[in-house]
Short mmCIF file of C-alpha atoms (C1' of nucleotides) in Angstrom, two decimals:
data_model
loop_
_atom_site.label_atom_id
_atom_site.label_comp_id
_atom_site.label_asym_id
_atom_site.label_seq_id
_atom_site.Cartn_x
_atom_site.Cartn_y
_atom_site.Cartn_z
CA MET A 1 79.44 79.64 104.16
CA PRO A 2 80.41 83.13 105.22
CA PRO A 3 78.58 84.70 108.10
CA VAL A 4 75.07 85.73 107.19
CA SER A 5 75.47 89.17 108.60
CA THR A 6 78.30 91.03 110.21
CA PRO A 7 77.28 92.98 113.32
CA SER A 8 79.16 95.83 111.70
CA PRO A 9 82.11 95.88 114.06
CA GLU A 10 84.27 97.94 111.75
CA PRO A 11 82.21 100.54 109.98
CA LYS A 12 85.45 102.12 108.82
CA LEU A 13 86.04 99.66 106.02
CA SER A 14 83.90 99.56 102.94
CA ARG A 15 81.60 96.62 102.43
CA PRO A 16 83.54 95.04 99.60
CA VAL A 17 86.67 95.05 101.71
CA ARG A 18 84.82 93.53 104.63
CA VAL A 19 83.31 90.87 102.42
CA ALA A 20 86.69 90.05 100.95
CA GLU A 21 88.15 89.75 104.42
CA ALA A 22 85.30 87.57 105.59
CA ILE A 23 85.76 85.24 102.66
CA LYS A 24 89.48 85.01 103.35
CA THR A 25 89.04 83.97 106.95
CA TRP A 26 86.26 81.63 105.89
CA VAL A 27 88.59 79.95 103.41
CA VAL A 28 91.16 79.47 106.16
CA GLU A 29 88.61 78.12 108.61
CA GLN A 30 87.28 75.66 106.09
CA GLY A 31 90.80 74.68 105.19
CA LEU A 32 90.07 75.22 101.52
CA LYS A 33 92.91 74.54 99.14
CA ALA A 34 93.80 75.96 95.76
CA GLY A 35 91.22 74.87 93.21
CA ASP A 36 88.41 74.57 95.72
CA ARG A 37 85.14 76.15 94.81
CA LEU A 38 83.81 79.29 96.41
CA PRO A 39 80.09 79.99 96.68
CA SER A 40 78.58 81.38 93.51
CA GLU A 41 77.95 85.04 93.05
CA ALA A 42 74.24 84.53 93.63
CA GLU A 43 74.87 82.57 96.80
CA LEU A 44 77.19 85.21 98.17
CA ILE A 45 74.66 87.89 97.40
CA GLU A 46 72.16 85.99 99.47
CA ARG A 47 74.48 85.02 102.33
CA PHE A 48 75.82 88.53 102.79
CA GLY A 49 72.57 90.20 101.92
CA MET A 50 74.34 92.60 99.63
CA ALA A 51 74.01 93.71 96.07
CA LYS A 52 75.72 92.11 93.14
CA GLY A 53 78.09 95.00 92.60
CA THR A 54 79.32 94.86 96.17
CA ILE A 55 80.04 91.16 95.95
CA ARG A 56 81.74 91.57 92.62
CA GLU A 57 84.00 94.28 93.98
CA ALA A 58 84.95 91.96 96.79
CA MET A 59 85.84 89.25 94.31
CA ARG A 60 88.00 91.69 92.40
CA ILE A 61 89.89 92.48 95.53
CA LEU A 62 90.61 88.83 96.15
CA GLU A 63 91.48 88.37 92.51
CA ALA A 64 93.91 91.29 92.63
CA GLN A 65 95.61 89.65 95.58
CA GLY A 66 95.88 86.50 93.55
CA LEU A 67 93.78 84.50 95.97
CA VAL A 68 90.85 83.64 93.72
CA LYS A 69 90.33 83.00 90.06
CA THR A 70 86.99 83.34 88.38
CA ARG A 71 85.64 81.54 85.37
CA THR A 72 82.46 82.09 83.39
CA GLY A 73 80.19 79.47 81.95
CA PRO A 74 78.58 76.39 83.46
CA GLY A 75 80.67 74.87 86.21
CA GLY A 76 82.19 78.29 86.42
CA GLY A 77 82.43 80.49 89.45
CA SER A 78 85.17 81.56 91.79
CA PHE A 79 87.89 79.26 93.00
CA VAL A 80 90.62 79.48 95.56
CA HIS A 81 93.84 80.21 93.78
CA GLU A 82 97.49 80.06 94.71
CA PRO A 83 99.06 83.45 93.96
CA GLY A 84 102.04 82.34 91.93
CA GLN A 85 105.48 83.81 92.05
CA ASP A 86 104.96 86.39 89.29
CA ARG A 87 101.89 87.82 90.94
CA ALA A 88 103.63 87.98 94.30
CA ARG A 89 106.63 89.58 92.68
CA ALA A 90 104.51 92.23 91.01
CA LEU A 91 102.64 93.04 94.20
CA LEU A 92 105.86 93.38 96.15
CA GLY A 93 107.32 95.37 93.30
CA ASN A 94 104.59 97.95 93.79
CA TYR A 95 105.98 98.56 97.24
CA PHE A 96 109.50 99.16 96.04
CA TYR A 97 108.33 101.36 93.22
CA PHE A 98 107.96 104.10 95.81
CA LYS A 99 111.18 103.33 97.64
CA ASP A 100 114.44 104.31 96.12
CA LEU A 101 115.94 100.91 95.78
CA THR A 102 119.42 101.01 94.32
CA ILE A 103 121.61 98.43 92.71
CA THR A 104 123.85 98.62 95.73
CA ASP A 105 120.93 97.71 97.96
CA ILE A 106 120.17 94.64 95.93
CA TYR A 107 123.74 93.49 95.87
CA GLU A 108 124.00 93.88 99.61
CA LEU A 109 121.54 90.99 99.82
CA ARG A 110 122.67 89.02 96.81
CA ARG A 111 126.18 89.00 98.15
CA VAL A 112 125.19 86.93 101.15
CA LEU A 113 122.14 85.06 99.83
CA GLU A 114 123.46 83.74 96.54
CA PRO A 115 126.42 81.95 98.14
CA GLU A 116 124.02 80.41 100.63
CA LEU A 117 121.83 79.23 97.78
CA ALA A 118 124.78 77.81 95.88
CA ALA A 119 125.97 75.86 98.89
CA SER A 120 122.53 74.41 99.51
CA LEU A 121 122.21 73.21 95.93
CA ALA A 122 125.56 71.49 95.59
CA GLY A 123 124.95 67.88 94.60
CA GLN A 124 121.19 68.42 94.62
CA LEU A 125 120.52 69.28 91.00
CA SER A 126 118.99 66.89 88.50
CA ALA A 127 120.62 66.15 85.18
CA GLU A 128 117.90 68.13 83.43
CA VAL A 129 118.54 71.26 85.45
CA LEU A 130 122.27 70.93 85.05
CA ALA A 131 121.78 70.66 81.31
CA GLU A 132 119.58 73.73 81.29
CA LEU A 133 122.17 75.68 83.24
CA GLU A 134 124.79 74.50 80.82
CA ALA A 135 122.69 75.65 77.89
CA THR A 136 122.18 79.03 79.46
CA ILE A 137 125.88 79.53 79.90
CA ALA A 138 126.43 78.43 76.33
CA SER A 139 124.22 81.27 75.13
CA TYR A 140 126.96 83.70 76.03
CA ASP A 141 129.89 81.58 75.09
CA SER A 142 131.55 84.23 73.00
CA PRO A 143 132.07 87.86 73.92
CA ALA A 144 129.49 90.40 72.88
CA THR A 145 130.36 92.77 70.10
CA THR A 146 127.41 95.13 70.22
CA LEU A 147 125.62 96.79 73.10
CA GLU A 148 122.48 94.93 72.15
CA GLU A 149 124.30 91.63 72.37
CA GLU A 150 125.87 92.63 75.65
CA ARG A 151 122.45 93.33 77.04
CA GLU A 152 121.05 90.00 75.93
CA GLN A 153 123.98 88.24 77.50
CA HIS A 154 123.50 90.07 80.73
CA VAL A 155 119.86 89.05 80.87
CA ALA A 156 120.81 85.46 80.07
CA SER A 157 123.36 85.40 82.87
CA LEU A 158 120.69 86.65 85.23
CA ARG A 159 118.47 83.86 83.99
CA PHE A 160 121.16 81.49 85.17
CA HIS A 161 120.65 82.76 88.70
CA ALA A 162 116.88 82.64 88.41
CA LEU A 163 117.13 79.01 87.38
CA LEU A 164 119.24 78.26 90.40
CA ALA A 165 116.83 80.09 92.68
CA ALA A 166 113.95 78.03 91.36
CA GLN A 167 115.70 74.88 92.53
CA SER A 168 115.88 75.81 96.17
CA LYS A 169 113.64 73.96 98.56
CA ASN A 170 113.50 77.07 100.70
CA PRO A 171 110.60 79.08 99.28
CA LEU A 172 111.70 82.28 100.96
CA LEU A 173 115.23 82.08 99.66
CA SER A 174 113.94 81.09 96.27
CA PHE A 175 111.52 83.97 96.06
CA THR A 176 113.89 86.59 97.39
CA ILE A 177 116.66 85.80 94.97
CA ASP A 178 114.26 85.49 92.07
CA PHE A 179 112.77 88.84 92.98
CA MET A 180 116.13 90.57 92.94
CA VAL A 181 117.20 88.90 89.73
CA LYS A 182 113.99 89.85 87.96
CA ILE A 183 114.36 93.44 89.02
CA LEU A 184 117.88 93.54 87.68
CA SER A 185 116.63 91.94 84.49
CA ASP A 186 113.91 94.54 84.13
CA LEU A 187 116.42 97.30 84.61
CA THR A 188 118.73 95.81 82.05
CA VAL A 189 115.96 95.74 79.50
CA TYR A 190 114.18 98.98 80.22
CA LYS A 191 116.85 101.25 81.47
CA GLU A 192 119.76 100.14 79.38
CA LEU A 193 121.59 99.21 82.48
CA TYR A 194 124.48 97.21 81.22
CA ALA A 195 128.15 97.65 81.05
CA PRO A 196 129.87 98.56 77.80
CA PRO A 197 131.31 95.47 76.14
CA ASN A 198 134.41 94.43 77.99
CA VAL A 199 136.07 91.16 77.11
CA GLU A 200 137.87 90.85 80.41
CA LEU A 201 134.73 91.19 82.48
CA TRP A 202 132.86 88.88 80.22
CA ARG A 203 135.51 86.18 80.58
CA GLN A 204 135.54 86.60 84.33
CA GLY A 205 131.77 86.21 84.68
CA ARG A 206 131.63 83.26 82.34
CA ASP A 207 134.42 81.47 84.17
CA PHE A 208 132.75 82.01 87.51
CA GLN A 209 129.58 80.40 86.30
CA ARG A 210 131.45 77.52 84.73
CA ARG A 211 133.41 76.79 87.85
CA LEU A 212 130.25 77.15 89.89
CA LEU A 213 128.45 74.64 87.72
CA ALA A 214 131.31 72.20 88.17
CA ALA A 215 131.19 72.60 91.93
CA LEU A 216 127.43 72.12 91.95
CA ARG A 217 127.76 68.98 89.88
CA SER A 218 130.50 67.49 92.00
CA GLY A 219 128.50 68.26 95.13
CA ASP A 220 130.98 70.46 96.95
CA PRO A 221 128.95 72.97 98.99
CA GLU A 222 131.85 74.99 100.34
CA LYS A 223 133.44 75.32 96.95
CA ALA A 224 130.14 76.38 95.43
CA ARG A 225 129.68 78.91 98.18
CA SER A 226 133.07 80.50 97.78
CA ILE A 227 132.87 80.64 94.01
CA MET A 228 129.49 82.29 94.18
CA ALA A 229 130.76 84.71 96.81
CA ALA A 230 133.60 85.75 94.55
CA HIS A 231 131.21 85.98 91.63
CA MET A 232 128.94 88.32 93.54
CA GLU A 233 131.84 90.36 94.75
CA SER A 234 132.99 91.04 91.25
CA ALA A 235 129.49 91.60 89.91
CA GLN A 236 128.86 94.08 92.68
CA LYS A 237 131.91 96.06 91.68
CA LEU A 238 130.84 95.92 88.07
CA MET A 239 127.48 97.38 89.00
CA GLN A 240 128.91 100.00 91.27
CA GLY A 241 128.70 102.85 88.83
CA GLN A 242 125.11 102.13 87.90
CA GLU A 243 123.55 104.09 90.69
CA ALA A 244 120.43 105.04 88.83
CA GLN A 245 117.19 105.08 90.76
CA MET A 246 115.08 102.10 90.09
CA LEU A 247 111.72 100.77 89.12
CA ARG A 248 110.52 103.44 86.81
CA ARG A 249 107.45 101.34 86.11
CA PHE A 250 105.28 98.78 87.79
CA MET A 251 106.33 95.23 87.27
CA ALA A 252 104.28 92.96 85.07
CA GLY A 253 102.35 90.20 86.73
CA MET B 1 93.92 111.03 81.19
CA PRO B 2 93.83 107.36 80.35
CA PRO B 3 93.38 106.34 76.76
CA VAL B 4 89.88 106.94 75.47
CA SER B 5 89.55 103.50 74.00
CA THR B 6 91.76 100.44 73.94
CA PRO B 7 91.92 98.72 70.56
CA SER B 8 91.18 95.58 72.56
CA PRO B 9 94.53 93.93 72.06
CA GLU B 10 94.01 91.50 74.93
CA PRO B 11 90.43 90.34 75.04
CA LYS B 12 91.55 87.74 77.56
CA LEU B 13 91.56 90.10 80.50
CA SER B 14 88.39 91.45 81.98
CA ARG B 15 87.63 95.12 81.56
CA PRO B 16 88.24 96.11 85.14
CA VAL B 17 91.66 94.53 85.02
CA ARG B 18 92.46 96.30 81.78
CA VAL B 19 91.28 99.61 83.18
CA ALA B 20 93.34 99.12 86.32
CA GLU B 21 96.39 98.35 84.23
CA ALA B 22 95.79 101.36 82.02
CA ILE B 23 95.55 103.63 85.02
CA LYS B 24 98.76 102.20 86.44
CA THR B 25 100.76 102.87 83.32
CA TRP B 26 99.14 106.26 83.03
CA VAL B 27 100.21 107.11 86.58
CA VAL B 28 103.77 106.15 85.70
CA GLU B 29 103.75 108.12 82.46
CA GLN B 30 102.44 111.20 84.20
CA GLY B 31 104.98 110.74 86.93
CA LEU B 32 102.27 110.99 89.56
CA LYS B 33 103.39 110.71 93.14
CA ALA B 34 101.68 109.49 96.27
CA GLY B 35 98.87 111.87 97.17
CA ASP B 36 98.24 112.99 93.63
CA ARG B 37 94.69 113.02 92.46
CA LEU B 38 93.23 110.55 90.01
CA PRO B 39 90.34 111.42 87.70
CA SER B 40 86.96 111.17 89.35
CA GLU B 41 84.74 108.18 88.91
CA ALA B 42 82.50 110.13 86.57
CA GLU B 43 85.46 111.23 84.48
CA LEU B 44 86.81 107.72 84.21
CA ILE B 45 83.41 106.46 83.18
CA GLU B 46 83.44 108.93 80.36
CA ARG B 47 87.06 108.51 79.31
CA PHE B 48 86.87 104.74 79.20
CA GLY B 49 83.31 104.66 78.01
CA MET B 50 82.42 102.04 80.54
CA ALA B 51 79.83 101.54 83.18
CA LYS B 52 80.14 102.71 86.71
CA GLY B 53 80.46 99.23 88.15
CA THR B 54 83.32 98.40 85.82
CA ILE B 55 85.28 101.45 86.82
CA ARG B 56 84.62 100.83 90.47
CA GLU B 57 85.89 97.27 90.19
CA ALA B 58 89.04 98.63 88.61
CA MET B 59 89.52 100.99 91.53
CA ARG B 60 89.08 98.15 93.96
CA ILE B 61 91.83 96.25 92.23
CA LEU B 62 94.20 99.18 92.58
CA GLU B 63 93.09 99.68 96.14
CA ALA B 64 93.72 96.01 96.96
CA GLN B 65 97.23 96.42 95.61
CA GLY B 66 97.65 99.38 97.88
CA LEU B 67 98.21 101.78 95.00
CA VAL B 68 95.21 104.06 95.44
CA LYS B 69 93.14 105.30 98.31
CA THR B 70 89.63 106.60 97.89
CA ARG B 71 87.72 109.14 99.91
CA THR B 72 84.10 110.24 99.74
CA GLY B 73 82.73 113.72 99.98
CA PRO B 74 83.70 117.02 98.43
CA GLY B 75 87.35 117.14 97.54
CA GLY B 76 87.17 113.38 97.68
CA GLY B 77 88.06 110.97 94.97
CA SER B 78 90.86 108.53 94.31
CA PHE B 79 94.48 109.31 95.05
CA VAL B 80 97.76 107.67 94.31
CA HIS B 81 98.90 105.89 97.41
CA GLU B 82 102.15 104.38 98.58
CA PRO B 83 101.49 100.78 99.62
CA GLY B 84 103.12 100.80 103.02
CA GLN B 85 105.09 98.02 104.58
CA ASP B 86 102.17 96.28 106.28
CA ARG B 87 100.19 96.06 103.09
CA ALA B 88 103.17 94.76 101.18
CA ARG B 89 103.87 92.27 103.92
CA ALA B 90 100.30 90.99 103.87
CA LEU B 91 100.27 90.63 100.10
CA LEU B 92 103.53 88.73 100.11
CA GLY B 93 102.27 86.69 103.04
CA ASN B 94 99.44 85.45 100.85
CA TYR B 95 102.02 83.88 98.60
CA PHE B 96 103.75 82.03 101.41
CA TYR B 97 100.48 80.91 102.89
CA PHE B 98 100.42 78.27 100.16
CA LYS B 99 104.08 77.38 100.40
CA ASP B 100 105.26 75.31 103.29
CA LEU B 101 107.61 77.78 104.79
CA THR B 102 109.36 76.42 107.86
CA ILE B 103 111.20 78.03 110.71
CA THR B 104 114.36 76.52 109.33
CA ASP B 105 113.77 78.29 106.02
CA ILE B 106 113.42 81.63 107.71
CA TYR B 107 116.52 81.18 109.80
CA GLU B 108 118.52 80.22 106.76
CA LEU B 109 118.04 83.82 105.65
CA ARG B 110 118.10 85.49 109.02
CA ARG B 111 121.40 83.88 109.76
CA VAL B 112 123.12 85.77 106.99
CA LEU B 113 120.98 88.89 106.72
CA GLU B 114 120.76 89.94 110.35
CA PRO B 115 124.54 90.11 110.80
CA GLU B 116 124.73 92.18 107.63
CA LEU B 117 122.13 94.52 109.01
CA ALA B 118 123.89 94.81 112.35
CA ALA B 119 127.17 95.67 110.70
CA SER B 120 125.57 98.32 108.54
CA LEU B 121 123.96 100.01 111.53
CA ALA B 122 126.98 100.20 113.79
CA GLY B 123 127.52 103.80 114.76
CA GLN B 124 124.54 104.90 112.69
CA LEU B 125 121.78 104.89 115.27
CA SER B 126 120.36 107.99 116.85
CA ALA B 127 120.10 108.42 120.57
CA GLU B 128 116.33 108.00 120.36
CA VAL B 129 116.55 104.67 118.62
CA LEU B 130 119.23 103.46 120.97
CA ALA B 131 117.02 104.39 123.88
CA GLU B 132 114.10 102.56 122.34
CA LEU B 133 116.18 99.46 121.83
CA GLU B 134 117.34 99.73 125.41
CA ALA B 135 113.77 99.97 126.62
CA THR B 136 112.78 96.95 124.59
CA ILE B 137 115.52 94.88 126.12
CA ALA B 138 114.52 96.10 129.54
CA SER B 139 111.05 94.67 129.02
CA TYR B 140 112.52 91.22 129.41
CA ASP B 141 115.06 92.00 132.02
CA SER B 142 114.06 89.21 134.33
CA PRO B 143 113.40 85.61 133.38
CA ALA B 144 109.88 84.56 132.56
CA THR B 145 108.04 82.43 135.05
CA THR B 146 104.95 81.53 133.08
CA LEU B 147 104.43 80.42 129.50
CA GLU B 148 102.42 83.53 128.89
CA GLU B 149 105.27 85.70 130.07
CA GLU B 150 107.72 83.72 128.03
CA ARG B 151 105.64 84.34 124.96
CA GLU B 152 105.45 88.05 125.58
CA GLN B 153 109.18 88.21 126.03
CA HIS B 154 109.75 86.33 122.84
CA VAL B 155 107.58 88.75 120.92
CA ALA B 156 109.39 91.66 122.53
CA SER B 157 112.76 90.28 121.56
CA LEU B 158 111.53 89.97 117.99
CA ARG B 159 110.42 93.56 118.21
CA PHE B 160 114.01 94.42 118.96
CA HIS B 161 114.97 93.03 115.58
CA ALA B 162 112.08 94.75 113.82
CA LEU B 163 113.25 98.04 115.27
CA LEU B 164 116.72 97.44 113.96
CA ALA B 165 115.38 96.50 110.54
CA ALA B 166 113.43 99.74 110.37
CA GLN B 167 116.66 101.69 110.73
CA SER B 168 118.33 100.30 107.66
CA LYS B 169 118.72 102.60 104.69
CA ASN B 170 118.44 99.60 102.43
CA PRO B 171 114.69 99.20 101.82
CA LEU B 172 115.05 95.65 100.60
CA LEU B 173 117.06 94.50 103.58
CA SER B 174 114.72 96.37 105.86
CA PHE B 175 111.62 94.83 104.39
CA THR B 176 112.95 91.31 104.21
CA ILE B 177 114.05 91.16 107.80
CA ASP B 178 110.89 92.82 109.00
CA PHE B 179 108.87 90.31 107.02
CA MET B 180 110.59 87.37 108.63
CA VAL B 181 110.39 88.83 112.09
CA LYS B 182 106.70 89.54 111.77
CA ILE B 183 106.00 86.03 110.61
CA LEU B 184 107.86 84.64 113.59
CA SER B 185 105.93 87.02 115.80
CA ASP B 186 102.64 85.89 114.35
CA LEU B 187 103.56 82.30 114.91
CA THR B 188 104.54 83.00 118.47
CA VAL B 189 101.20 84.56 119.17
CA TYR B 190 98.88 82.32 117.20
CA LYS B 191 100.54 78.99 117.27
CA GLU B 192 102.04 79.04 120.71
CA LEU B 193 105.42 78.69 119.19
CA TYR B 194 107.74 79.45 122.01
CA ALA B 195 110.12 77.53 124.08
CA PRO B 196 109.27 76.46 127.60
CA PRO B 197 110.78 78.82 130.15
CA ASN B 198 114.48 78.20 130.38
CA VAL B 199 116.62 80.53 132.40
CA GLU B 200 119.83 79.61 130.64
CA LEU B 201 118.47 80.38 127.17
CA TRP B 202 116.87 83.54 128.37
CA ARG B 203 120.15 84.79 129.82
CA GLN B 204 121.99 83.91 126.64
CA GLY B 205 119.56 85.80 124.40
CA ARG B 206 119.47 88.81 126.66
CA ASP B 207 123.24 88.98 126.82
CA PHE B 208 123.54 88.77 123.07
CA GLN B 209 121.26 91.70 122.60
CA ARG B 210 123.03 93.71 125.30
CA ARG B 211 126.42 93.13 123.77
CA LEU B 212 125.02 93.86 120.36
CA LEU B 213 123.62 97.14 121.54
CA ALA B 214 126.99 98.08 122.98
CA ALA B 215 128.73 97.28 119.71
CA LEU B 216 126.16 99.30 117.76
CA ARG B 217 126.63 102.23 120.08
CA SER B 218 130.41 102.15 119.93
CA GLY B 219 130.27 101.89 116.13
CA ASP B 220 132.12 98.64 115.66
CA PRO B 221 130.64 96.98 112.56
CA GLU B 222 132.62 93.76 112.71
CA LYS B 223 131.88 93.24 116.34
CA ALA B 224 128.19 93.89 115.76
CA ARG B 225 128.25 91.46 112.89
CA SER B 226 129.85 88.64 114.81
CA ILE B 227 127.66 89.09 117.85
CA MET B 228 124.56 89.01 115.71
CA ALA B 229 125.86 85.97 113.86
CA ALA B 230 126.33 84.14 117.13
CA HIS B 231 122.92 85.30 118.30
CA MET B 232 121.27 83.91 115.18
CA GLU B 233 123.21 80.71 115.45
CA SER B 234 121.91 80.08 118.92
CA ALA B 235 118.38 81.24 118.10
CA GLN B 236 118.33 78.92 115.13
CA LYS B 237 119.21 75.97 117.33
CA LEU B 238 116.58 77.02 119.82
CA MET B 239 113.97 77.02 117.08
CA GLN B 240 115.12 73.76 115.59
CA GLY B 241 112.47 71.62 117.20
CA GLN B 242 109.66 73.91 116.15
CA GLU B 243 109.19 72.43 112.71
CA ALA B 244 105.49 73.10 112.51
CA GLN B 245 104.11 74.19 109.18
CA MET B 246 103.45 77.82 109.03
CA LEU B 247 101.06 80.57 108.18
CA ARG B 248 97.80 78.95 109.12
CA ARG B 249 96.08 82.21 108.37
CA PHE B 250 96.41 85.20 106.12
CA MET B 251 98.39 88.03 107.57
CA ALA B 252 96.66 91.20 108.63
CA GLY B 253 97.27 94.28 106.59
"C1'" DA C 1 75.17 123.35 114.50
"C1'" DT C 2 72.62 122.97 110.22
"C1'" DC C 3 72.29 122.91 105.71
"C1'" DT C 4 74.12 122.22 101.08
"C1'" DA C 5 76.94 120.69 97.47
"C1'" DT C 6 80.11 117.19 95.86
"C1'" DT C 7 81.85 112.78 95.35
"C1'" DT C 8 82.04 108.03 96.41
"C1'" DG C 9 79.22 103.89 98.08
"C1'" DT C 10 75.38 100.61 97.56
"C1'" DA C 11 71.27 98.56 95.41
"C1'" DC C 12 68.75 96.44 91.75
"C1'" DG C 13 67.07 95.17 87.30
"C1'" DT C 14 68.26 93.90 82.75
"C1'" DA C 15 70.95 92.50 79.01
"C1'" DT C 16 75.08 90.40 77.09
"C1'" DG C 17 79.05 87.26 76.92
"C1'" DT C 18 80.98 82.68 77.50
"C1'" DA C 19 81.81 78.00 78.12
"C1'" DT C 20 79.82 73.36 79.01
"C1'" DT C 21 76.66 69.65 77.72
"C1'" DA D 1 73.02 73.49 67.23
"C1'" DA D 2 70.60 74.61 71.12
"C1'" DA D 3 69.81 74.96 75.80
"C1'" DT D 4 71.89 75.81 80.25
"C1'" DA D 5 74.54 77.95 83.92
"C1'" DC D 6 77.31 80.92 85.18
"C1'" DA D 7 79.98 85.48 85.22
"C1'" DT D 8 80.26 90.16 82.94
"C1'" DA D 9 78.69 94.62 81.88
"C1'" DC D 10 75.37 98.50 81.84
"C1'" DG D 11 72.30 102.27 83.77
"C1'" DT D 12 69.80 104.39 86.96
"C1'" DA D 13 68.24 105.57 91.55
"C1'" DC D 14 69.28 106.46 96.00
"C1'" DA D 15 72.27 106.35 100.38
"C1'" DA D 16 76.28 107.86 102.99
"C1'" DA D 17 80.18 110.66 103.97
"C1'" DT D 18 82.69 114.89 104.11
"C1'" DA D 19 83.99 119.72 103.43
"C1'" DG D 20 82.53 124.32 103.46
"C1'" DA D 21 79.09 128.12 103.98
#
DNA sequence: ATCTATTTGTACGTATGTATT
DNA sequence: AAATACATACGTACAAATAGA
């Protein structure tokens, strides 16, 4: 259980924050895993010697960080929870909401990370995933005629990259690429960030992804890497004009 | 002000969460910036028609996300707040606490991102920053004799990279590299992750950073890039044995 | 330096909601 | 259907912090 009373070493922080912090370190010390039960509200009230409201505020803090989940009813209570990619993405998104992240910035990273991802996945994908990738590509098999269609295709092609990212065994690489892709997706949807229909560009992008898929299937890392690099290069140029400031809203999560 | 009453479209979420969400979208709609004042507790209680505790829990949620800061006293209240890199890092760190991020994973990204950073900074650094980098290098000018010293030097050399990251105009690149460096730093300090003293390795690392600094000063992007690439290559090999699981605690922030 | 006004912070008691058995 | 076990929400009273007179 958490310490019965803190000798008030840091009177600067509010009690709920201190309680939340204490619970966090306690969870680590106890080696609790996701799904493990935390003491009940009543127990915490007693252990910390604080009022219900204070404890509840602490739980909200942990909940906001995605570290606990609370259920009502018998057998209910608070449980250790694993944040989940969407929650983490939203929390990080809050940070970039105040920065002026540009498309160029994102592509500076995508340009080097996506090829790395592609290379690492060559020959590693299951039949199911390959089929899903195939299906995604198929969804933009013919050129868009309307802006609306163009936009949907753009989002779908980003989904292709998100799917790839999800396959990486490197959680950091996986998260980072997914984060960038989801931001670009958001922008496409909410800020009408998409190129005017252009058959040539469409064909180019589609062919890149097809050739990439082939390289991934045949298990040729260097080929996958270079195709992806070229793909990013051209996508970067395509996005060059779109210098609009970003993240005009907080991300969902 | 926030909507007077929600038609309860999502009874799934608790009231505090709904209130927090409402305030977030309201902040965006109003175009409020960091430092701007939020309605007082009393006002929110009235506008939302909810109890004090409920509103306070909502504020805690926003505070945990780093989006508001609250002060007591006259002129006090809640204010829009810009999360700050440490907060964002800690929140993202929570996510990776549950993933099994390895040193190898981190270096897979560092290997491609650090050279990119180096290239982008060539010729861009102010005299002050260059001096600071110089001073950092100087702090490990002579080989370590004890493990303790070795550890301190390792942390200092990571600080060199954090300093560089902070200079990037690309907030995403800046954050990502800083995030990785701080994790490695944490590990060095808390998990005794550092190589045994080895004069040869020490000299190699020091020379890399010296040559890098020269290239940055002379404004040669490609040279900076290749030096950094080689530096990462060798650092990656150095870290190869250190396959320990990571993040045995939540990051401070 | 002291007081005073303002605004958040904490406490506590009660009532309601919700899910399990 | 009813009882049980838990979180959720409300309202009020008082404490603490801070700015200004």
